[in-house]
Amino acid sequence: MSVNITAIKTASNGVWQGDNPLNFAFPLLILQSVLILLLTRLLAAVLKPLRQPKVIAEILGGILLGPSVFGRNQAYLNWVFPDWSTPILESVASIGLLFFLFLVGLELDLSSVRRSGRRAFGIAVAGISVPFLSGTGVAFVLRKTVAGANNVGYWQFVVFIGVALSITAFPVLTRILAELKLLTTEVGEIAMAAAAFNDMAAWILLALAIALTGNDNSVTVQRSSLVSVWVLLSGAGFVVFMMTVVRPGMKWVARRCSYEDDAVEEGYVCLTLIGVLVCGFVTDLIGIHSIFGGFVFGLTVAKEGRFAERLIERIEDFVSGLLLPLYFASSGLKTNVTKINGGKSWGLLALVISTACAGKILATFAAAMAFLMPAREAMALGLLMNTKGLVELIVLNIGKEKKVLNDEVFAILVLMALFTTFITTPTVMAVYKPARAAAAATRTHRKLRHLSAAGNSTNDKSLTILACLHSLGNVPALISLTESTRSTKTSSLKLFVMHLVELTERSSSILMAQRARKNGFPFFARFRKASEWHDQMAAAFQAYSQLGRVKVRPTTAVSSLTTMHEDICGVADDKRVAMIILPFHRNWRTASGVEENMGHGWRVVNQRVLKSAPCSVAVLVDRGLGAVVGAAQRICVMFFGGPDDREALELGGRMAEHPAVKVTVVRFRASPPSDGVEGSKVISRHMYSKSSDSHYSFSTAPINWEKEKELDEAAIAEFRAKWDATAEYTEKEATDTNTIVEGVVGIGKEGGFDLIVVGKGRVPSSMVAKLADRAAEQSELGPIGDILSSSGRGIVSSILVIQQHQEEETPALNKQSFSVMGASINV
């Protein structure tokens, strides 16, 4: 059915009144949006195992929906994407593009670009100039070969082709670096800085290209040249005005929206969004594309403080999740791959791809080698800088909109952008992987017990801890805990503080990663002008570094939750730490005791670290431990027996060295003694019906139970011999399961201790074995830790659950169990 474009209405009256909704603008836009989003999300899921950025799926989705594939059916094209709907779809998509470029400018920190030095600048210059110059040769070939390519001015065509071949897509590169865990490496730092330079140069060249297109209504070449000069001068004036007048104003707004407030004032957010639209209108009025205005306005917003983060949080999901895919789909509707037919056209595609890749990769490689970078890192850098995708497509769309690029050239360049971006991740993975320090035979300090067996020298007995943080809220408890473990007599303490940043599709996670890369520890650089409480926390970490025996080193892990444990265990291995401290995914830090839950994903991270860690692991359940000034003054160590409990006792010994810490050891003894576990009474059997999340896991390594008893007694005797004068020791009898639970809960509820330290109990004593059939709420904490971390028991003390590293342990069988004295234990 043909539709009169002048009679298009927004909404229909419905099918019951004889209207076809697809002949009306808004219902058709809804259908188009649903198709685009469903297809792009499906493609993103398919390409995710290949570690491809989402932009690849969005571009492919647009091509599939366009005339290249589905659009070959003319009925479908007229029904779903009729010609009259194109301006409506493109207008909505352009709003998304305008705000996306604002986000790109918001993420691009000019101060970090200035600090990046000559090396990044030199690499960026080589990486953009050589491909641009080689693009002039490609432009000459295309004009001579492709029909209709010479209908536009030579210099306009050359500049667009040069920009298309030389550009590096900064947002896509950032995502790839984060996916490959290269964001905080030297290669990642240089790539980010060089890409930032490249991005700035690309937008300048794009503005020049748009200006050179002149006015289609120009009567003479002289008039067209004069218009181009006015466009360039007006654009330069706009940039100067934004940087000298608007930028100080936006800094003032950022200062007003400090971290002391729970929410950024809506007025400032609304004012900023209006500013984006106004800047887009002004640059369009000048004759430069409106997205240039949004990008420049993003550069003026201060990157420090809460305001930039809140802006991203408010608009990125709607823009990146809904509007931007519409833009890529509208691009795909313009891309007709069937225009590339015959050997000549495919030969041109091969020429463009090879020229773009060779120019960018070889130029970057040569520049990096000139700056004395290793060959493998230089090659990886060249491959990374060859990333195209998002910004490339924007340039190509503008070129097609200005009629500089015809259908065939446009299709060739779109496929080139797809290919170069697609190969980036696999080629970088093949060429370069950050070298992890090899596992050396001299690494013996993998658990606290090794420290006691070390030599008498201070160097041999130094304690290295890796403490992980989800957010600033974990900092007070970490300071209190590490201060209590700081030995003042026999050994030094080295603390690696790792901020765990979840890598998501959101731009804010990348912004946090960039800050981590720039500052090392992103929290306190952002909180310089925040509340007094934050300043105290920053001062506390700085004070640690000044204490003679404590060294604090910040680091950051930027990763998806599925691979976060690899980063944690990798750093623990590299730094030879004796213990990893993990924050529990639930806590009760607030005075009201309201539970804060970080989500199941972080619980899985902890479970995987407990399974894969190359050292001992401690999980901290925080119930206000940070409220204790200085150190946790009152600490209880519960001892049931086994390697994990001995590790907890060892930590209690270190804490007892601190003059401000009072340690109490409570040993639970089985009654009668004949209930002890004998090796002959251990029976292994499979129980597939039990879930590992609802039942506790235990070690399947060969166990000598008599030897375990001897080690337990020796550990207690050694502790009492060393710390009998400063630590208390008491014993409790445990006759049955109820007695054990009541005794453990009673200590936790009485409020006599700030922190309770327990072993996970993977090698269970007879008492712990009796608890094995209980339904577990938090199985990764072991039976005793699970009881103490449960939310409904009135426990007021913070809990530290320790798992000792077992070097000799064999892999556990999935969902296997054994029984001890009739108690079924799932492993």
mmCIF file of N, CA, C and O in Angstrom, residues 19 87 134 234 520 595 670 719 795:
data_model
loop_
_atom_site.group_PDB
_atom_site.id
_atom_site.type_symbol
_atom_site.label_atom_id
_atom_site.label_comp_id
_atom_site.label_asym_id
_atom_site.label_seq_id
_atom_site.Cartn_x
_atom_site.Cartn_y
_atom_site.Cartn_z
ATOM 1 N N ASP A 19 -7.312 0.910 10.537
ATOM 2 C CA ASP A 19 -5.978 1.480 10.300
ATOM 3 C C ASP A 19 -4.917 0.390 10.362
ATOM 4 O O ASP A 19 -4.984 -0.513 11.209
ATOM 5 N N PRO A 87 13.786 9.115 7.383
ATOM 6 C CA PRO A 87 14.121 10.337 8.136
ATOM 7 C C PRO A 87 13.714 10.277 9.605
ATOM 8 O O PRO A 87 14.407 10.829 10.463
ATOM 9 N N SER A 134 48.693 7.129 2.832
ATOM 10 C CA SER A 134 48.413 5.974 1.966
ATOM 11 C C SER A 134 46.970 6.012 1.478
ATOM 12 O O SER A 134 46.655 5.500 0.400
ATOM 13 N N SER A 234 34.659 29.537 12.135
ATOM 14 C CA SER A 234 33.560 29.486 13.107
ATOM 15 C C SER A 234 33.713 28.285 14.037
ATOM 16 O O SER A 234 33.471 28.375 15.250
ATOM 17 N N GLY A 520 46.284 4.834 39.768
ATOM 18 C CA GLY A 520 46.672 3.686 40.557
ATOM 19 C C GLY A 520 45.537 3.234 41.457
ATOM 20 O O GLY A 520 45.041 2.140 41.348
ATOM 21 N N GLU A 595 21.003 -5.039 55.980
ATOM 22 C CA GLU A 595 21.921 -5.816 55.142
ATOM 23 C C GLU A 595 22.158 -5.131 53.803
ATOM 24 O O GLU A 595 21.228 -4.620 53.177
ATOM 25 N N ALA A 670 35.695 -32.105 71.711
ATOM 26 C CA ALA A 670 34.641 -33.106 71.631
ATOM 27 C C ALA A 670 34.530 -33.843 72.951
ATOM 28 O O ALA A 670 35.524 -34.136 73.610
ATOM 29 N N PHE A 719 51.150 -21.881 70.526
ATOM 30 C CA PHE A 719 50.494 -20.593 70.748
ATOM 31 C C PHE A 719 50.534 -20.208 72.220
ATOM 32 O O PHE A 719 50.856 -19.065 72.577
ATOM 33 N N ILE A 795 23.915 -12.246 65.373
ATOM 34 C CA ILE A 795 25.365 -12.104 65.534
ATOM 35 C C ILE A 795 25.742 -10.638 65.337
ATOM 36 O O ILE A 795 25.312 -9.994 64.369
#
